[in-house]
Amino acid sequence: MSVETVPVTGWGRTAPTAARLIRPRTYEEAAAAVRECGARGGIARGLGRAYGDAAQNAGGAVLDMTALDRIHAIDADGGTLLCDAGVSLHRLMEVLLPLGWFVPVTPGTRYVTVGGAIGADIHGKNHHVSGSFARHVLSFELLTADGTIRTVGRGTPLFDATAGGMGLTGVILTATVRLLPVQTSLMAVDTERAADLDDLMARLTATDHRYRYSVAWIDLLARGAATGRAVLTRGDHAPLDALPARARSAPLAFRTPRFPAAPAFLPEGLLSRTTVGLFNELWYRKAPRARTGELQRMSTFFHPLDGVPHWNRIYGRGGFVQYQFVVGHGREDALRSVVRRISERRCPSFLAVLKRFGEADPGWLSFPVPGWTLALDVPANLPGLGGFLDELDEEVAAAGGRVYLAKDSRLRPELLAAMYPRLDDFRALRAELDPRGVFTSDLSRRLTL
């Protein structure tokens, strides 16, 4: 087990804090690290793709769980998997696809661990059909503050507190996950343009049920009649008979393109309103007005940014803030208002996506609820950004919505209870399970979780 004191930050590269980074190689070493993490406590960390401070712990311990990455068993007939929590979704895809199986839910990057996927209860482009990741978890082993390893099954309070609980109930060691059968490693994709936000929502509402996966890129710099114009991309796993003859010899091959890494240092202001506005215009114009049945690699459809190592560097030294919120069906006026305000504020965001969420999942701090979710990236050094996002938080909370804790780096704690009605239940279970506050993070201190 290695230990070193290093600065730790989220994927947004804002507000780094120093912590003792501990890398356990066995379950026993993980238990020892929890016992010895000290007065400032500890928090588990996977591949560092949480955007904010969820996997940071100033002055305390951070447990890097990526060395615990074994795949213990695959039931290729029944479609279940038992693996360590440190296994990445990328590794699972490499192993599972040749067997005709796929992960049930994947976010916009495959470089997240199974433990992180449960702790953040990640969602993907298929939430309206499949829900979030924890819905497909049958059980997991959890190392709790007293050093006990507990097997936690679905439908229990500890399961529901851990799914979306941001690592604050304990360290996930293993998980049993239900998989999705596929015939090929290609996607059959339909693409179309939407003229504005209302056009986009109408298209999603009318036809989303026909697709397993659905997402819309939105031009948040467009104004006037074009406010909320978008490119809508939807699809499903391609069946074998949809492949051209030349591709049928290796239908489950998993190929991932690799491009040069983003430079370590980029000039500040590279992502200005002018440059992002030009990008957005070109991206919208180059998209087809309507195209159906295009075959795409999984990596292209699900994880286009993974092909550029360290893409988060493009925002410069100041880093960036990812802001994601959800408002329920029937609160479309709140979504329209937020999109209009972002457009009028001229926030230079080229990574802005809208999706529809389906049925809520049981996690007490799980993010998705039925409705509309918008996620956007903005440079952290944008003048007045903090106050502007505070105003959006208040509007979202007033509409019965919430922000995503796995991407948050600046929410005010007084809004949390309005956004997450099971917060008191979470706090009570955590106090009972971990009275000394062994598991803690910069996020939990900031939000008094």
mmCIF file of N, CA and C in Angstrom, residues 142-234:
data_model
loop_
_atom_site.group_PDB
_atom_site.id
_atom_site.type_symbol
_atom_site.label_atom_id
_atom_site.label_comp_id
_atom_site.label_asym_id
_atom_site.label_seq_id
_atom_site.Cartn_x
_atom_site.Cartn_y
_atom_site.Cartn_z
ATOM 1 N N LEU A 142 -19.718 -3.606 1.008
ATOM 2 C CA LEU A 142 -19.403 -2.266 1.484
ATOM 3 C C LEU A 142 -18.567 -2.350 2.744
ATOM 4 N N LEU A 143 -17.413 -1.711 2.719
ATOM 5 C CA LEU A 143 -16.552 -1.581 3.893
ATOM 6 C C LEU A 143 -17.011 -0.360 4.670
ATOM 7 N N THR A 144 -17.557 -0.565 5.865
ATOM 8 C CA THR A 144 -18.109 0.532 6.642
ATOM 9 C C THR A 144 -17.097 1.045 7.671
ATOM 10 N N ALA A 145 -17.486 2.109 8.368
ATOM 11 C CA ALA A 145 -16.552 2.826 9.231
ATOM 12 C C ALA A 145 -16.029 1.977 10.384
ATOM 13 N N ASP A 146 -16.774 0.971 10.796
ATOM 14 C CA ASP A 146 -16.320 0.121 11.904
ATOM 15 C C ASP A 146 -15.417 -1.019 11.441
ATOM 16 N N GLY A 147 -15.071 -1.011 10.158
ATOM 17 C CA GLY A 147 -14.188 -2.053 9.625
ATOM 18 C C GLY A 147 -14.911 -3.293 9.152
ATOM 19 N N THR A 148 -16.242 -3.311 9.256
ATOM 20 C CA THR A 148 -17.029 -4.458 8.824
ATOM 21 C C THR A 148 -17.250 -4.408 7.318
ATOM 22 N N ILE A 149 -17.207 -5.573 6.669
ATOM 23 C CA ILE A 149 -17.567 -5.684 5.260
ATOM 24 C C ILE A 149 -18.973 -6.267 5.197
ATOM 25 N N ARG A 150 -19.908 -5.491 4.694
ATOM 26 C CA ARG A 150 -21.306 -5.892 4.667
ATOM 27 C C ARG A 150 -21.738 -6.182 3.234
ATOM 28 N N THR A 151 -22.492 -7.239 3.052
ATOM 29 C CA THR A 151 -23.128 -7.503 1.763
ATOM 30 C C THR A 151 -24.464 -6.784 1.755
ATOM 31 N N VAL A 152 -24.636 -5.882 0.801
ATOM 32 C CA VAL A 152 -25.791 -4.986 0.771
ATOM 33 C C VAL A 152 -26.637 -5.315 -0.455
ATOM 34 N N GLY A 153 -27.883 -5.673 -0.225
ATOM 35 C CA GLY A 153 -28.779 -6.025 -1.310
ATOM 36 C C GLY A 153 -29.758 -4.930 -1.643
ATOM 37 N N ARG A 154 -30.362 -5.057 -2.810
ATOM 38 C CA ARG A 154 -31.350 -4.091 -3.256
ATOM 39 C C ARG A 154 -32.528 -4.021 -2.283
ATOM 40 N N GLY A 155 -33.133 -2.843 -2.205
ATOM 41 C CA GLY A 155 -34.324 -2.674 -1.388
ATOM 42 C C GLY A 155 -34.062 -2.416 0.076
ATOM 43 N N THR A 156 -32.798 -2.298 0.475
ATOM 44 C CA THR A 156 -32.461 -2.016 1.861
ATOM 45 C C THR A 156 -32.099 -0.545 2.021
ATOM 46 N N PRO A 157 -32.276 0.015 3.220
ATOM 47 C CA PRO A 157 -31.907 1.420 3.410
ATOM 48 C C PRO A 157 -30.440 1.700 3.088
ATOM 49 N N LEU A 158 -29.546 0.775 3.430
ATOM 50 C CA LEU A 158 -28.130 1.024 3.167
ATOM 51 C C LEU A 158 -27.841 1.048 1.668
ATOM 52 N N PHE A 159 -28.523 0.200 0.905
ATOM 53 C CA PHE A 159 -28.373 0.245 -0.548
ATOM 54 C C PHE A 159 -28.824 1.600 -1.083
ATOM 55 N N ASP A 160 -29.992 2.058 -0.635
ATOM 56 C CA ASP A 160 -30.548 3.303 -1.159
ATOM 57 C C ASP A 160 -29.762 4.525 -0.703
ATOM 58 N N ALA A 161 -29.101 4.439 0.445
ATOM 59 C CA ALA A 161 -28.257 5.548 0.897
ATOM 60 C C ALA A 161 -26.933 5.571 0.145
ATOM 61 N N THR A 162 -26.438 4.415 -0.243
ATOM 62 C CA THR A 162 -25.143 4.324 -0.920
ATOM 63 C C THR A 162 -25.260 4.674 -2.397
ATOM 64 N N ALA A 163 -26.362 4.297 -3.039
ATOM 65 C CA ALA A 163 -26.575 4.607 -4.453
ATOM 66 C C ALA A 163 -26.820 6.105 -4.613
ATOM 67 N N GLY A 164 -25.812 6.809 -5.078
ATOM 68 C CA GLY A 164 -25.883 8.258 -5.148
ATOM 69 C C GLY A 164 -25.372 8.949 -3.904
ATOM 70 N N GLY A 165 -24.883 8.197 -2.929
ATOM 71 C CA GLY A 165 -24.434 8.764 -1.655
ATOM 72 C C GLY A 165 -23.036 9.310 -1.659
ATOM 73 N N MET A 166 -22.392 9.365 -2.809
ATOM 74 C CA MET A 166 -21.093 10.022 -3.005
ATOM 75 C C MET A 166 -20.004 9.483 -2.092
ATOM 76 N N GLY A 167 -20.057 8.173 -1.820
ATOM 77 C CA GLY A 167 -19.001 7.529 -1.046
ATOM 78 C C GLY A 167 -19.059 7.750 0.443
ATOM 79 N N LEU A 168 -20.129 8.352 0.951
ATOM 80 C CA LEU A 168 -20.167 8.769 2.352
ATOM 81 C C LEU A 168 -20.720 7.709 3.292
ATOM 82 N N THR A 169 -21.168 6.567 2.769
ATOM 83 C CA THR A 169 -21.608 5.474 3.639
ATOM 84 C C THR A 169 -20.524 4.414 3.812
ATOM 85 N N GLY A 170 -19.477 4.459 3.001
ATOM 86 C CA GLY A 170 -18.411 3.471 3.095
ATOM 87 C C GLY A 170 -17.701 3.291 1.772
ATOM 88 N N VAL A 171 -16.817 2.300 1.727
ATOM 89 C CA VAL A 171 -16.028 2.009 0.533
ATOM 90 C C VAL A 171 -16.606 0.762 -0.135
ATOM 91 N N ILE A 172 -17.081 0.903 -1.351
ATOM 92 C CA ILE A 172 -17.583 -0.244 -2.105
ATOM 93 C C ILE A 172 -16.394 -1.079 -2.562
ATOM 94 N N LEU A 173 -16.443 -2.366 -2.270
ATOM 95 C CA LEU A 173 -15.337 -3.265 -2.628
ATOM 96 C C LEU A 173 -15.651 -4.098 -3.860
ATOM 97 N N THR A 174 -16.840 -4.683 -3.925
ATOM 98 C CA THR A 174 -17.241 -5.477 -5.080
ATOM 99 C C THR A 174 -18.696 -5.174 -5.406
ATOM 100 N N ALA A 175 -19.106 -5.553 -6.612
ATOM 101 C CA ALA A 175 -20.508 -5.368 -7.007
ATOM 102 C C ALA A 175 -20.917 -6.473 -7.969
ATOM 103 N N THR A 176 -22.181 -6.856 -7.871
ATOM 104 C CA THR A 176 -22.785 -7.786 -8.825
ATOM 105 C C THR A 176 -23.767 -6.991 -9.675
ATOM 106 N N VAL A 177 -23.549 -7.021 -10.997
ATOM 107 C CA VAL A 177 -24.269 -6.140 -11.913
ATOM 108 C C VAL A 177 -24.966 -6.958 -12.990
ATOM 109 N N ARG A 178 -26.179 -6.572 -13.309
ATOM 110 C CA ARG A 178 -26.921 -7.183 -14.409
ATOM 111 C C ARG A 178 -26.532 -6.495 -15.721
ATOM 112 N N LEU A 179 -26.294 -7.268 -16.791
ATOM 113 C CA LEU A 179 -25.758 -6.761 -18.042
ATOM 114 C C LEU A 179 -26.830 -6.674 -19.125
ATOM 115 N N LEU A 180 -26.457 -6.038 -20.250
ATOM 116 C CA LEU A 180 -27.355 -5.853 -21.383
ATOM 117 C C LEU A 180 -26.860 -6.672 -22.566
ATOM 118 N N PRO A 181 -27.698 -7.556 -23.139
ATOM 119 C CA PRO A 181 -27.249 -8.342 -24.294
ATOM 120 C C PRO A 181 -27.215 -7.491 -25.561
ATOM 121 N N VAL A 182 -26.168 -7.690 -26.386
ATOM 122 C CA VAL A 182 -26.037 -7.001 -27.672
ATOM 123 C C VAL A 182 -25.543 -7.994 -28.717
ATOM 124 N N GLN A 183 -25.855 -7.707 -29.970
ATOM 125 C CA GLN A 183 -25.408 -8.560 -31.067
ATOM 126 C C GLN A 183 -24.165 -8.036 -31.756
ATOM 127 N N THR A 184 -23.935 -6.725 -31.660
ATOM 128 C CA THR A 184 -22.794 -6.108 -32.334
ATOM 129 C C THR A 184 -22.230 -4.991 -31.458
ATOM 130 N N SER A 185 -21.086 -4.478 -31.872
ATOM 131 C CA SER A 185 -20.480 -3.342 -31.170
ATOM 132 C C SER A 185 -20.722 -2.033 -31.911
ATOM 133 N N LEU A 186 -21.686 -2.028 -32.812
ATOM 134 C CA LEU A 186 -22.036 -0.816 -33.540
ATOM 135 C C LEU A 186 -23.405 -0.316 -33.105
ATOM 136 N N MET A 187 -23.626 0.963 -33.357
ATOM 137 C CA MET A 187 -24.889 1.607 -33.030
ATOM 138 C C MET A 187 -25.581 2.045 -34.318
ATOM 139 N N ALA A 188 -26.895 1.859 -34.380
ATOM 140 C CA ALA A 188 -27.711 2.395 -35.469
ATOM 141 C C ALA A 188 -28.271 3.734 -34.998
ATOM 142 N N VAL A 189 -27.893 4.822 -35.676
ATOM 143 C CA VAL A 189 -28.086 6.170 -35.144
ATOM 144 C C VAL A 189 -28.918 7.019 -36.104
ATOM 145 N N ASP A 190 -29.885 7.733 -35.546
ATOM 146 C CA ASP A 190 -30.662 8.735 -36.277
ATOM 147 C C ASP A 190 -30.266 10.115 -35.769
ATOM 148 N N THR A 191 -30.094 11.059 -36.686
ATOM 149 C CA THR A 191 -29.702 12.425 -36.329
ATOM 150 C C THR A 191 -30.626 13.412 -37.022
ATOM 151 N N GLU A 192 -31.008 14.465 -36.304
ATOM 152 C CA GLU A 192 -31.838 15.504 -36.902
ATOM 153 C C GLU A 192 -31.601 16.825 -36.182
ATOM 154 N N ARG A 193 -31.904 17.894 -36.862
ATOM 155 C CA ARG A 193 -31.793 19.224 -36.264
ATOM 156 C C ARG A 193 -33.136 19.655 -35.684
ATOM 157 N N ALA A 194 -33.081 20.421 -34.604
ATOM 158 C CA ALA A 194 -34.257 21.078 -34.039
ATOM 159 C C ALA A 194 -34.047 22.581 -34.106
ATOM 160 N N ALA A 195 -35.066 23.312 -34.522
ATOM 161 C CA ALA A 195 -34.901 24.740 -34.791
ATOM 162 C C ALA A 195 -34.785 25.584 -33.526
ATOM 163 N N ASP A 196 -35.391 25.123 -32.426
ATOM 164 C CA ASP A 196 -35.343 25.868 -31.169
ATOM 165 C C ASP A 196 -35.684 24.914 -30.034
ATOM 166 N N LEU A 197 -35.727 25.428 -28.813
ATOM 167 C CA LEU A 197 -35.942 24.564 -27.652
ATOM 168 C C LEU A 197 -37.317 23.902 -27.678
ATOM 169 N N ASP A 198 -38.361 24.636 -28.032
ATOM 170 C CA ASP A 198 -39.691 24.036 -28.067
ATOM 171 C C ASP A 198 -39.783 22.944 -29.125
ATOM 172 N N ASP A 199 -39.166 23.170 -30.260
ATOM 173 C CA ASP A 199 -39.128 22.156 -31.309
ATOM 174 C C ASP A 199 -38.409 20.909 -30.809
ATOM 175 N N LEU A 200 -37.320 21.122 -30.110
ATOM 176 C CA LEU A 200 -36.552 19.995 -29.569
ATOM 177 C C LEU A 200 -37.380 19.197 -28.564
ATOM 178 N N MET A 201 -38.007 19.874 -27.605
ATOM 179 C CA MET A 201 -38.785 19.166 -26.591
ATOM 180 C C MET A 201 -39.963 18.428 -27.220
ATOM 181 N N ALA A 202 -40.564 19.014 -28.237
ATOM 182 C CA ALA A 202 -41.687 18.348 -28.906
ATOM 183 C C ALA A 202 -41.228 17.066 -29.582
ATOM 184 N N ARG A 203 -40.058 17.109 -30.235
ATOM 185 C CA ARG A 203 -39.539 15.916 -30.900
ATOM 186 C C ARG A 203 -39.210 14.829 -29.880
ATOM 187 N N LEU A 204 -38.598 15.214 -28.786
ATOM 188 C CA LEU A 204 -38.254 14.230 -27.762
ATOM 189 C C LEU A 204 -39.510 13.626 -27.140
ATOM 190 N N THR A 205 -40.469 14.448 -26.833
ATOM 191 C CA THR A 205 -41.686 13.955 -26.196
ATOM 192 C C THR A 205 -42.446 12.999 -27.110
ATOM 193 N N ALA A 206 -42.495 13.307 -28.394
ATOM 194 C CA ALA A 206 -43.309 12.525 -29.321
ATOM 195 C C ALA A 206 -42.689 11.177 -29.680
ATOM 196 N N THR A 207 -41.356 11.107 -29.732
ATOM 197 C CA THR A 207 -40.744 9.909 -30.328
ATOM 198 C C THR A 207 -39.655 9.253 -29.488
ATOM 199 N N ASP A 208 -39.360 9.789 -28.303
ATOM 200 C CA ASP A 208 -38.257 9.234 -27.516
ATOM 201 C C ASP A 208 -38.466 7.766 -27.151
ATOM 202 N N HIS A 209 -39.722 7.350 -27.012
ATOM 203 C CA HIS A 209 -40.009 5.973 -26.610
ATOM 204 C C HIS A 209 -39.560 4.957 -27.651
ATOM 205 N N ARG A 210 -39.260 5.403 -28.850
ATOM 206 C CA ARG A 210 -38.827 4.480 -29.902
ATOM 207 C C ARG A 210 -37.348 4.127 -29.802
ATOM 208 N N TYR A 211 -36.611 4.843 -28.972
ATOM 209 C CA TYR A 211 -35.153 4.701 -28.927
ATOM 210 C C TYR A 211 -34.691 4.319 -27.526
ATOM 211 N N ARG A 212 -33.658 3.486 -27.480
ATOM 212 C CA ARG A 212 -33.045 3.168 -26.193
ATOM 213 C C ARG A 212 -32.179 4.332 -25.713
ATOM 214 N N TYR A 213 -31.507 5.016 -26.642
ATOM 215 C CA TYR A 213 -30.575 6.088 -26.284
ATOM 216 C C TYR A 213 -30.990 7.377 -26.991
ATOM 217 N N SER A 214 -30.880 8.484 -26.263
ATOM 218 C CA SER A 214 -31.308 9.759 -26.820
ATOM 219 C C SER A 214 -30.573 10.892 -26.125
ATOM 220 N N VAL A 215 -30.083 11.847 -26.912
ATOM 221 C CA VAL A 215 -29.401 13.019 -26.347
ATOM 222 C C VAL A 215 -29.435 14.144 -27.375
ATOM 223 N N ALA A 216 -29.452 15.377 -26.892
ATOM 224 C CA ALA A 216 -29.443 16.536 -27.782
ATOM 225 C C ALA A 216 -28.332 17.486 -27.385
ATOM 226 N N TRP A 217 -27.506 17.855 -28.348
ATOM 227 C CA TRP A 217 -26.544 18.940 -28.147
ATOM 228 C C TRP A 217 -27.263 20.256 -28.404
ATOM 229 N N ILE A 218 -27.105 21.224 -27.501
ATOM 230 C CA ILE A 218 -27.808 22.509 -27.603
ATOM 231 C C ILE A 218 -26.800 23.642 -27.802
ATOM 232 N N ASP A 219 -27.130 24.545 -28.685
ATOM 233 C CA ASP A 219 -26.344 25.759 -28.889
ATOM 234 C C ASP A 219 -26.840 26.812 -27.901
ATOM 235 N N LEU A 220 -26.114 26.970 -26.800
ATOM 236 C CA LEU A 220 -26.543 27.904 -25.755
ATOM 237 C C LEU A 220 -26.114 29.341 -26.032
ATOM 238 N N LEU A 221 -25.475 29.580 -27.176
ATOM 239 C CA LEU A 221 -25.167 30.950 -27.568
ATOM 240 C C LEU A 221 -26.174 31.494 -28.586
ATOM 241 N N ALA A 222 -27.019 30.621 -29.127
ATOM 242 C CA ALA A 222 -28.048 31.071 -30.068
ATOM 243 C C ALA A 222 -29.100 31.878 -29.316
ATOM 244 N N ARG A 223 -29.583 32.947 -29.965
ATOM 245 C CA ARG A 223 -30.562 33.819 -29.317
ATOM 246 C C ARG A 223 -31.748 34.072 -30.229
ATOM 247 N N GLY A 224 -32.717 34.793 -29.692
ATOM 248 C CA GLY A 224 -33.885 35.136 -30.482
ATOM 249 C C GLY A 224 -34.696 33.907 -30.838
ATOM 250 N N ALA A 225 -35.145 33.848 -32.084
ATOM 251 C CA ALA A 225 -35.980 32.729 -32.528
ATOM 252 C C ALA A 225 -35.240 31.406 -32.513
ATOM 253 N N ALA A 226 -33.896 31.448 -32.521
ATOM 254 C CA ALA A 226 -33.089 30.223 -32.545
ATOM 255 C C ALA A 226 -32.674 29.753 -31.157
ATOM 256 N N THR A 227 -33.159 30.395 -30.099
ATOM 257 C CA THR A 227 -32.759 30.025 -28.742
ATOM 258 C C THR A 227 -33.038 28.539 -28.491
ATOM 259 N N GLY A 228 -32.010 27.822 -28.074
ATOM 260 C CA GLY A 228 -32.158 26.409 -27.786
ATOM 261 C C GLY A 228 -32.122 25.511 -29.007
ATOM 262 N N ARG A 229 -31.677 26.028 -30.157
ATOM 263 C CA ARG A 229 -31.573 25.155 -31.325
ATOM 264 C C ARG A 229 -30.610 24.010 -31.008
ATOM 265 N N ALA A 230 -30.814 22.880 -31.644
ATOM 266 C CA ALA A 230 -30.114 21.690 -31.174
ATOM 267 C C ALA A 230 -29.904 20.680 -32.295
ATOM 268 N N VAL A 231 -29.015 19.743 -32.024
ATOM 269 C CA VAL A 231 -28.822 18.567 -32.860
ATOM 270 C C VAL A 231 -29.196 17.362 -32.011
ATOM 271 N N LEU A 232 -30.198 16.638 -32.450
ATOM 272 C CA LEU A 232 -30.751 15.514 -31.701
ATOM 273 C C LEU A 232 -30.198 14.211 -32.267
ATOM 274 N N THR A 233 -29.613 13.398 -31.378
ATOM 275 C CA THR A 233 -29.007 12.127 -31.781
ATOM 276 C C THR A 233 -29.620 11.010 -30.968
ATOM 277 N N ARG A 234 -30.150 9.995 -31.664
ATOM 278 C CA ARG A 234 -30.793 8.885 -30.975
ATOM 279 C C ARG A 234 -30.436 7.575 -31.659
#
